[in-house]
Amino acid sequence: MREYLVSELKGNEILAKPVCLENGSIILEIGTVLKVSYKESLTALNIQKIFIEDPFERYENVNFYFKQNIFLKFENDLKEILSHHIYREKNSLRKLESLGKELVTKFEETKEKRALDVRNRSSDMYEHTIFIAILVMMLGKEYGFTRKRMEHAVLGCLLHDLGYRYINVDYQNCSYNELTFSEECELKKHTILGYAALEQEEWVPEISKLMVLSHHEKMDGSGYPLKQRTKQKECRMIQICDAFDCAISGVECQKKTIFQAFDLISNKEKYEGRMEQILEKKIGIYPAGTYVRTENGRNAVVISQTENAHAPVILYTNEMDSSNVITENLNREKAPKITAILH
């Protein structure tokens, strides 16, 4: 099962989840074979995404750096801690300190060398936060961070969007152009509100607090809330990682493609060039599940990453039957190159 944009439907896809209206009424049942003509009707009903069956999903070996159950555990632990911070125990926020150390330990133990997959990201804040932590740890490893420095950087990641819990503006898949002036101001306050909530917390290192305050600043002073040109590596790391992940997940902006996200962070006036280069080598530009065409005209789907972010393992989609699956590792000499993304 895979989430698809209605605008990308080609026809003959099989629905994996029912399509419902806002009142819960089902308009298309599971198993419905979709027609191209449905695109206009679904769009008119403001239905932008649906779930369809993917016959190749069982061949995929997706890389989120951690195994899926471990990633979900960290995500759920983060949600549990932050929920208690708002509704119950005032001091429970300190549990993030232990969670950060656990993340660093698991990162050091895993030693994953394949490029990272980022397809089908949602604007869920907890998922976004764990991905930010992974990206920052990747950068920290390349910069030779000590264990303690890495822990402080990860804690800053876990806390960076704390301020969203104190505002009432929807941050998911929004556009500043569509917000009123007061809504935009409210949204941008989350950096200051998060910092203010931590200012008197002595257990939070100063660099972690500064990451919370400055994660939307930019090197040229065009960011917010203070238009500062922060020089600390940890701050610059979270700035570029947050900008990239917000773009691909639809947090604080309209969701972008991975190529658009890389184009965004390639601005060397706003983001540190070496960090962008590291991320380009660490994140697969053709995530698992991407349908592609090779230079020899064969259609395929990406099923796994390799150590080369530009050369994944693919499965040829038009050349298989129940007993024969043809795959190819593109990270080898004379392997064909990908020339087009189909969807």
Short mmCIF file of N, CA, C and O in Angstrom, two decimals, residues 140-258:
data_model
loop_
_atom_site.label_atom_id
_atom_site.label_comp_id
_atom_site.label_asym_id
_atom_site.label_seq_id
_atom_site.Cartn_x
_atom_site.Cartn_y
_atom_site.Cartn_z
N GLY A 140 27.05 15.42 12.38
CA GLY A 140 27.95 15.44 13.54
C GLY A 140 29.05 14.39 13.42
O GLY A 140 30.20 14.63 13.79
N LYS A 141 28.70 13.22 12.89
CA LYS A 141 29.70 12.17 12.69
C LYS A 141 30.77 12.62 11.70
O LYS A 141 31.97 12.41 11.92
N GLU A 142 30.35 13.28 10.60
CA GLU A 142 31.29 13.76 9.60
C GLU A 142 32.19 14.86 10.16
O GLU A 142 33.34 15.01 9.74
N TYR A 143 31.67 15.65 11.10
CA TYR A 143 32.44 16.73 11.71
C TYR A 143 33.24 16.26 12.93
O TYR A 143 33.90 17.07 13.59
N GLY A 144 33.16 14.98 13.25
CA GLY A 144 33.95 14.43 14.35
C GLY A 144 33.48 14.84 15.74
O GLY A 144 34.31 14.98 16.66
N PHE A 145 32.18 15.00 15.93
CA PHE A 145 31.65 15.37 17.24
C PHE A 145 32.00 14.30 18.28
O PHE A 145 31.95 13.10 18.00
N THR A 146 32.32 14.75 19.48
CA THR A 146 32.49 13.83 20.60
C THR A 146 31.12 13.30 21.01
O THR A 146 30.07 13.83 20.60
N ARG A 147 31.11 12.25 21.81
CA ARG A 147 29.85 11.68 22.29
C ARG A 147 29.01 12.74 23.01
O ARG A 147 27.81 12.88 22.75
N LYS A 148 29.64 13.51 23.90
CA LYS A 148 28.88 14.51 24.67
C LYS A 148 28.33 15.59 23.76
O LYS A 148 27.16 16.01 23.92
N ARG A 149 29.12 16.04 22.80
CA ARG A 149 28.66 17.09 21.88
C ARG A 149 27.50 16.58 21.03
O ARG A 149 26.55 17.32 20.76
N MET A 150 27.56 15.31 20.63
CA MET A 150 26.48 14.71 19.85
C MET A 150 25.20 14.64 20.69
O MET A 150 24.10 14.93 20.19
N GLU A 151 25.32 14.26 21.95
CA GLU A 151 24.15 14.18 22.82
C GLU A 151 23.49 15.55 22.97
O GLU A 151 22.25 15.66 22.94
N HIS A 152 24.28 16.59 23.13
CA HIS A 152 23.72 17.94 23.27
C HIS A 152 23.02 18.38 21.99
O HIS A 152 21.97 19.03 22.03
N ALA A 153 23.61 18.03 20.85
CA ALA A 153 23.00 18.39 19.56
C ALA A 153 21.68 17.66 19.36
O ALA A 153 20.69 18.24 18.90
N VAL A 154 21.64 16.37 19.73
CA VAL A 154 20.41 15.59 19.58
C VAL A 154 19.33 16.12 20.52
O VAL A 154 18.15 16.20 20.15
N LEU A 155 19.71 16.51 21.73
CA LEU A 155 18.73 17.08 22.65
C LEU A 155 18.13 18.35 22.06
O LEU A 155 16.91 18.58 22.16
N GLY A 156 18.96 19.17 21.42
CA GLY A 156 18.44 20.37 20.75
C GLY A 156 17.45 20.01 19.67
O GLY A 156 16.43 20.70 19.48
N CYS A 157 17.71 18.91 18.95
CA CYS A 157 16.78 18.45 17.91
C CYS A 157 15.44 18.03 18.52
O CYS A 157 14.37 18.38 18.01
N LEU A 158 15.50 17.26 19.60
CA LEU A 158 14.27 16.77 20.23
C LEU A 158 13.41 17.90 20.78
O LEU A 158 12.19 17.79 20.85
N LEU A 159 14.06 19.00 21.16
CA LEU A 159 13.35 20.13 21.75
C LEU A 159 13.01 21.23 20.74
O LEU A 159 12.26 22.16 21.06
N HIS A 160 13.52 21.14 19.50
CA HIS A 160 13.52 22.31 18.62
C HIS A 160 12.14 22.86 18.30
O HIS A 160 11.96 24.06 18.14
N ASP A 161 11.13 22.01 18.21
CA ASP A 161 9.77 22.48 17.88
C ASP A 161 8.85 22.46 19.09
O ASP A 161 7.62 22.43 18.94
N LEU A 162 9.41 22.50 20.28
CA LEU A 162 8.60 22.52 21.49
C LEU A 162 7.59 23.66 21.47
O LEU A 162 6.45 23.53 21.93
N GLY A 163 7.99 24.80 20.91
CA GLY A 163 7.12 25.98 20.89
C GLY A 163 5.82 25.80 20.14
O GLY A 163 4.86 26.55 20.35
N TYR A 164 5.75 24.82 19.24
CA TYR A 164 4.50 24.56 18.53
C TYR A 164 3.38 24.13 19.45
O TYR A 164 2.20 24.24 19.12
N ARG A 165 3.75 23.66 20.62
CA ARG A 165 2.73 23.21 21.57
C ARG A 165 2.06 24.39 22.27
O ARG A 165 1.10 24.18 23.02
N TYR A 166 2.55 25.59 22.01
CA TYR A 166 1.99 26.77 22.66
C TYR A 166 1.29 27.72 21.69
O TYR A 166 0.94 28.84 22.06
N ILE A 167 1.11 27.31 20.42
CA ILE A 167 0.44 28.16 19.45
C ILE A 167 -0.75 27.43 18.86
O ILE A 167 -0.90 26.22 19.01
N ASN A 168 -1.61 28.17 18.16
CA ASN A 168 -2.85 27.59 17.64
C ASN A 168 -2.92 27.60 16.11
O ASN A 168 -4.00 27.40 15.55
N VAL A 169 -1.80 27.82 15.43
CA VAL A 169 -1.80 27.86 13.97
C VAL A 169 -1.35 26.49 13.45
O VAL A 169 -0.39 25.91 13.96
N ASP A 170 -2.04 25.98 12.44
CA ASP A 170 -1.70 24.68 11.85
C ASP A 170 -0.41 24.82 11.04
O ASP A 170 -0.33 25.61 10.10
N TYR A 171 0.62 24.05 11.40
CA TYR A 171 1.92 24.13 10.74
C TYR A 171 2.06 23.13 9.60
O TYR A 171 3.06 23.09 8.91
N GLN A 172 1.05 22.28 9.38
CA GLN A 172 1.18 21.20 8.42
C GLN A 172 0.81 21.63 7.00
O GLN A 172 -0.28 22.13 6.76
N ASN A 173 1.75 21.41 6.08
CA ASN A 173 1.53 21.63 4.65
C ASN A 173 0.91 23.00 4.38
O ASN A 173 -0.01 23.14 3.57
N CYS A 174 1.39 24.02 5.07
CA CYS A 174 0.85 25.36 4.91
C CYS A 174 1.78 26.19 4.03
O CYS A 174 2.86 25.76 3.65
N SER A 175 1.35 27.36 3.69
CA SER A 175 2.16 28.28 2.92
C SER A 175 2.04 29.66 3.56
O SER A 175 0.94 30.10 3.89
N TYR A 176 3.18 30.30 3.76
CA TYR A 176 3.15 31.63 4.36
C TYR A 176 2.31 32.59 3.52
O TYR A 176 1.71 33.53 4.05
N ASN A 177 2.26 32.35 2.22
CA ASN A 177 1.47 33.22 1.35
C ASN A 177 -0.03 33.11 1.61
O ASN A 177 -0.80 34.00 1.26
N GLU A 178 -0.44 31.98 2.20
CA GLU A 178 -1.86 31.76 2.46
C GLU A 178 -2.24 32.12 3.89
O GLU A 178 -3.43 32.09 4.24
N LEU A 179 -1.28 32.47 4.72
CA LEU A 179 -1.56 32.84 6.11
C LEU A 179 -1.83 34.33 6.21
O LEU A 179 -1.28 35.13 5.45
N THR A 180 -2.67 34.70 7.16
CA THR A 180 -2.83 36.11 7.46
C THR A 180 -1.58 36.59 8.18
O THR A 180 -0.76 35.78 8.65
N PHE A 181 -1.42 37.89 8.29
CA PHE A 181 -0.25 38.45 8.96
C PHE A 181 -0.18 37.97 10.40
O PHE A 181 0.90 37.59 10.89
N SER A 182 -1.31 37.95 11.08
CA SER A 182 -1.33 37.53 12.49
C SER A 182 -1.01 36.04 12.61
O SER A 182 -0.32 35.62 13.56
N GLU A 183 -1.48 35.22 11.66
CA GLU A 183 -1.19 33.79 11.69
C GLU A 183 0.30 33.54 11.46
O GLU A 183 0.89 32.68 12.11
N GLU A 184 0.88 34.29 10.53
CA GLU A 184 2.31 34.14 10.26
C GLU A 184 3.14 34.52 11.48
O GLU A 184 4.11 33.82 11.83
N CYS A 185 2.76 35.60 12.13
CA CYS A 185 3.48 36.02 13.34
C CYS A 185 3.35 34.98 14.44
O CYS A 185 4.31 34.67 15.15
N GLU A 186 2.14 34.41 14.57
CA GLU A 186 1.90 33.38 15.58
C GLU A 186 2.75 32.14 15.30
O GLU A 186 3.36 31.56 16.20
N LEU A 187 2.81 31.73 14.03
CA LEU A 187 3.59 30.56 13.64
C LEU A 187 5.07 30.77 13.96
O LEU A 187 5.73 29.87 14.51
N LYS A 188 5.59 31.93 13.64
CA LYS A 188 7.01 32.20 13.83
C LYS A 188 7.39 32.37 15.30
O LYS A 188 8.57 32.31 15.65
N LYS A 189 6.40 32.56 16.16
CA LYS A 189 6.67 32.70 17.59
C LYS A 189 7.13 31.40 18.23
O LYS A 189 7.64 31.40 19.36
N HIS A 190 6.95 30.27 17.53
CA HIS A 190 7.24 28.98 18.19
C HIS A 190 8.71 28.86 18.58
O HIS A 190 9.03 28.18 19.56
N THR A 191 9.61 29.55 17.87
CA THR A 191 11.03 29.49 18.23
C THR A 191 11.28 30.18 19.57
O THR A 191 11.97 29.64 20.44
N ILE A 192 10.72 31.36 19.73
CA ILE A 192 10.90 32.13 20.97
C ILE A 192 10.17 31.46 22.14
O ILE A 192 10.70 31.38 23.26
N LEU A 193 8.97 30.96 21.88
CA LEU A 193 8.20 30.31 22.94
C LEU A 193 8.90 29.05 23.43
O LEU A 193 8.93 28.77 24.64
N GLY A 194 9.48 28.28 22.51
CA GLY A 194 10.21 27.09 22.90
C GLY A 194 11.43 27.43 23.72
O GLY A 194 11.72 26.79 24.75
N TYR A 195 12.16 28.46 23.29
CA TYR A 195 13.36 28.90 24.02
C TYR A 195 12.99 29.41 25.41
O TYR A 195 13.65 29.08 26.40
N ALA A 196 11.91 30.20 25.48
CA ALA A 196 11.49 30.77 26.77
C ALA A 196 11.11 29.67 27.76
O ALA A 196 11.36 29.78 28.96
N ALA A 197 10.49 28.60 27.26
CA ALA A 197 10.08 27.49 28.13
C ALA A 197 11.28 26.76 28.71
O ALA A 197 11.19 26.13 29.76
N LEU A 198 12.43 26.87 28.05
CA LEU A 198 13.63 26.14 28.48
C LEU A 198 14.66 27.02 29.16
O LEU A 198 15.64 26.51 29.72
N GLU A 199 14.45 28.33 29.12
CA GLU A 199 15.48 29.27 29.56
C GLU A 199 15.96 29.02 30.98
O GLU A 199 17.14 29.14 31.29
N GLN A 200 15.05 28.64 31.88
CA GLN A 200 15.41 28.42 33.28
C GLN A 200 15.73 26.97 33.60
O GLN A 200 15.99 26.63 34.75
N GLU A 201 15.70 26.11 32.57
CA GLU A 201 15.97 24.68 32.78
C GLU A 201 17.50 24.46 32.77
O GLU A 201 18.13 24.43 31.72
N GLU A 202 18.08 24.29 33.94
CA GLU A 202 19.53 24.18 34.05
C GLU A 202 20.08 22.89 33.45
O GLU A 202 21.26 22.81 33.11
N TRP A 203 19.24 21.87 33.33
CA TRP A 203 19.71 20.60 32.79
C TRP A 203 19.88 20.64 31.27
O TRP A 203 20.51 19.75 30.70
N VAL A 204 19.32 21.66 30.61
CA VAL A 204 19.44 21.78 29.16
C VAL A 204 20.69 22.59 28.84
O VAL A 204 20.80 23.75 29.24
N PRO A 205 21.66 22.04 28.11
CA PRO A 205 22.87 22.79 27.76
C PRO A 205 22.54 24.04 26.95
O PRO A 205 21.55 24.07 26.22
N GLU A 206 23.38 25.05 27.06
CA GLU A 206 23.12 26.30 26.36
C GLU A 206 23.07 26.11 24.85
O GLU A 206 22.27 26.74 24.16
N ILE A 207 23.90 25.22 24.30
CA ILE A 207 23.90 25.02 22.85
C ILE A 207 22.57 24.42 22.40
O ILE A 207 22.07 24.73 21.32
N SER A 208 21.99 23.55 23.23
CA SER A 208 20.70 22.94 22.89
C SER A 208 19.60 24.01 22.88
O SER A 208 18.73 24.02 22.00
N LYS A 209 19.66 24.92 23.86
CA LYS A 209 18.69 26.02 23.90
C LYS A 209 18.84 26.91 22.68
O LYS A 209 17.85 27.36 22.08
N LEU A 210 20.09 27.18 22.32
CA LEU A 210 20.34 28.05 21.17
C LEU A 210 19.85 27.41 19.87
O LEU A 210 19.37 28.10 18.97
N MET A 211 19.94 26.09 19.78
CA MET A 211 19.41 25.39 18.61
C MET A 211 17.90 25.58 18.50
O MET A 211 17.36 25.75 17.40
N VAL A 212 17.21 25.55 19.63
CA VAL A 212 15.75 25.76 19.65
C VAL A 212 15.43 27.17 19.16
O VAL A 212 14.54 27.37 18.32
N LEU A 213 16.16 28.16 19.67
CA LEU A 213 15.89 29.55 19.32
C LEU A 213 16.22 29.84 17.86
O LEU A 213 15.50 30.59 17.19
N SER A 214 17.28 29.24 17.34
CA SER A 214 17.83 29.68 16.05
C SER A 214 17.60 28.70 14.89
O SER A 214 18.17 28.89 13.82
N HIS A 215 16.75 27.69 15.06
CA HIS A 215 16.67 26.68 14.00
C HIS A 215 16.02 27.20 12.71
O HIS A 215 16.09 26.53 11.68
N HIS A 216 15.45 28.41 12.76
CA HIS A 216 14.94 29.03 11.52
C HIS A 216 15.77 30.24 11.09
O HIS A 216 15.37 30.95 10.17
N GLU A 217 16.91 30.45 11.73
CA GLU A 217 17.81 31.50 11.28
C GLU A 217 18.59 31.01 10.06
O GLU A 217 18.62 29.81 9.77
N LYS A 218 19.23 31.95 9.36
CA LYS A 218 20.04 31.59 8.19
C LYS A 218 21.36 32.35 8.23
O LYS A 218 21.46 33.38 8.90
N MET A 219 22.35 31.86 7.50
CA MET A 219 23.68 32.44 7.54
C MET A 219 23.71 33.90 7.10
O MET A 219 24.54 34.68 7.55
N ASP A 220 22.79 34.28 6.21
CA ASP A 220 22.80 35.65 5.70
C ASP A 220 21.92 36.59 6.53
O ASP A 220 21.74 37.76 6.16
N GLY A 221 21.38 36.10 7.63
CA GLY A 221 20.56 36.94 8.50
C GLY A 221 19.13 37.11 8.03
O GLY A 221 18.41 37.98 8.54
N SER A 222 18.68 36.29 7.08
CA SER A 222 17.32 36.44 6.54
C SER A 222 16.29 35.57 7.24
O SER A 222 15.13 35.55 6.85
N GLY A 223 16.71 34.83 8.27
CA GLY A 223 15.78 33.95 8.96
C GLY A 223 15.01 34.65 10.07
O GLY A 223 14.91 35.88 10.11
N TYR A 224 14.47 33.85 10.97
CA TYR A 224 13.72 34.40 12.11
C TYR A 224 14.00 33.52 13.33
O TYR A 224 14.49 32.41 13.21
N PRO A 225 13.78 34.03 14.56
CA PRO A 225 13.03 35.26 14.90
C PRO A 225 13.90 36.51 15.02
O PRO A 225 13.38 37.62 15.03
N LEU A 226 15.23 36.38 15.13
CA LEU A 226 16.09 37.53 15.44
C LEU A 226 16.99 37.95 14.30
O LEU A 226 17.79 38.87 14.46
N LYS A 227 16.87 37.28 13.15
CA LYS A 227 17.72 37.57 11.98
C LYS A 227 19.20 37.52 12.35
O LYS A 227 20.00 38.36 11.93
N GLN A 228 19.55 36.50 13.14
CA GLN A 228 20.94 36.34 13.59
C GLN A 228 21.75 35.51 12.59
O GLN A 228 21.21 34.66 11.89
N ARG A 229 23.04 35.77 12.56
CA ARG A 229 23.97 34.97 11.76
C ARG A 229 24.74 34.05 12.71
O ARG A 229 25.90 34.30 13.04
N THR A 230 24.07 33.02 13.19
CA THR A 230 24.69 32.13 14.17
C THR A 230 25.84 31.34 13.53
O THR A 230 25.74 30.90 12.39
N LYS A 231 26.92 31.19 14.28
CA LYS A 231 28.11 30.53 13.75
C LYS A 231 28.34 29.14 14.33
O LYS A 231 29.16 28.38 13.81
N GLN A 232 27.63 28.81 15.40
CA GLN A 232 27.83 27.49 16.02
C GLN A 232 27.44 26.39 15.03
O GLN A 232 26.39 26.46 14.39
N LYS A 233 28.27 25.36 14.93
CA LYS A 233 28.02 24.26 13.99
C LYS A 233 26.68 23.60 14.26
O LYS A 233 25.94 23.24 13.34
N GLU A 234 26.36 23.37 15.54
CA GLU A 234 25.11 22.72 15.88
C GLU A 234 23.91 23.50 15.35
O GLU A 234 22.94 22.91 14.85
N CYS A 235 23.98 24.83 15.45
CA CYS A 235 22.87 25.68 14.97
C CYS A 235 22.76 25.61 13.45
O CYS A 235 21.66 25.50 12.89
N ARG A 236 23.89 25.66 12.78
CA ARG A 236 23.87 25.59 11.33
C ARG A 236 23.41 24.22 10.85
O ARG A 236 22.76 24.09 9.81
N MET A 237 23.73 23.19 11.62
CA MET A 237 23.27 21.84 11.26
C MET A 237 21.76 21.73 11.34
O MET A 237 21.12 21.23 10.42
N ILE A 238 21.18 22.19 12.44
CA ILE A 238 19.74 22.05 12.57
C ILE A 238 19.01 22.98 11.60
O ILE A 238 17.92 22.66 11.12
N GLN A 239 19.62 24.09 11.25
CA GLN A 239 18.99 25.00 10.28
C GLN A 239 18.85 24.33 8.92
O GLN A 239 17.78 24.36 8.30
N ILE A 240 19.91 23.70 8.42
CA ILE A 240 19.86 23.09 7.10
C ILE A 240 19.03 21.80 7.12
O ILE A 240 18.27 21.53 6.18
N CYS A 241 19.15 21.03 8.20
CA CYS A 241 18.39 19.78 8.29
C CYS A 241 16.90 20.05 8.45
O CYS A 241 16.07 19.36 7.85
N ASP A 242 16.55 21.06 9.23
CA ASP A 242 15.14 21.40 9.41
C ASP A 242 14.56 21.94 8.10
O ASP A 242 13.43 21.59 7.73
N ALA A 243 15.30 22.78 7.39
CA ALA A 243 14.82 23.31 6.11
C ALA A 243 14.56 22.18 5.12
O ALA A 243 13.53 22.16 4.43
N PHE A 244 15.48 21.23 5.06
CA PHE A 244 15.33 20.10 4.13
C PHE A 244 14.14 19.23 4.51
O PHE A 244 13.29 18.91 3.67
N ASP A 245 14.05 18.85 5.78
CA ASP A 245 13.00 17.92 6.18
C ASP A 245 11.63 18.58 6.17
O ASP A 245 10.63 17.92 5.88
N CYS A 246 11.56 19.86 6.50
CA CYS A 246 10.28 20.58 6.39
C CYS A 246 9.79 20.54 4.95
O CYS A 246 8.60 20.35 4.68
N ALA A 247 10.71 20.71 4.01
CA ALA A 247 10.35 20.74 2.59
C ALA A 247 9.79 19.40 2.12
O ALA A 247 8.77 19.36 1.42
N ILE A 248 10.43 18.29 2.50
CA ILE A 248 9.98 16.99 1.99
C ILE A 248 8.81 16.42 2.78
O ILE A 248 8.12 15.52 2.29
N SER A 249 8.55 16.94 3.98
CA SER A 249 7.46 16.41 4.80
C SER A 249 6.25 17.32 4.84
O SER A 249 5.19 16.92 5.32
N GLY A 250 6.38 18.55 4.35
CA GLY A 250 5.25 19.46 4.36
C GLY A 250 5.01 20.12 5.71
O GLY A 250 3.88 20.48 6.04
N VAL A 251 6.06 20.30 6.50
CA VAL A 251 5.96 21.03 7.77
C VAL A 251 6.30 22.49 7.49
O VAL A 251 7.36 22.79 6.95
N GLU A 252 5.41 23.38 7.84
CA GLU A 252 5.59 24.84 7.70
C GLU A 252 5.64 25.31 6.24
O GLU A 252 5.92 26.48 5.97
N CYS A 253 5.41 24.43 5.29
CA CYS A 253 5.44 24.82 3.88
C CYS A 253 4.72 23.77 3.04
O CYS A 253 4.43 22.68 3.53
N GLN A 254 4.44 24.11 1.79
CA GLN A 254 3.89 23.12 0.88
C GLN A 254 4.95 22.04 0.62
O GLN A 254 6.12 22.34 0.44
N LYS A 255 4.51 20.79 0.60
CA LYS A 255 5.42 19.67 0.42
C LYS A 255 6.14 19.76 -0.92
O LYS A 255 5.54 20.05 -1.95
N LYS A 256 7.45 19.51 -0.90
CA LYS A 256 8.28 19.61 -2.11
C LYS A 256 8.89 18.25 -2.46
O LYS A 256 8.95 17.35 -1.62
N THR A 257 9.37 18.12 -3.69
CA THR A 257 10.09 16.92 -4.09
C THR A 257 11.47 16.96 -3.47
O THR A 257 11.95 18.01 -3.01
N ILE A 258 12.15 15.83 -3.49
CA ILE A 258 13.49 15.77 -2.93
C ILE A 258 14.45 16.67 -3.71
O ILE A 258 15.34 17.29 -3.15
#
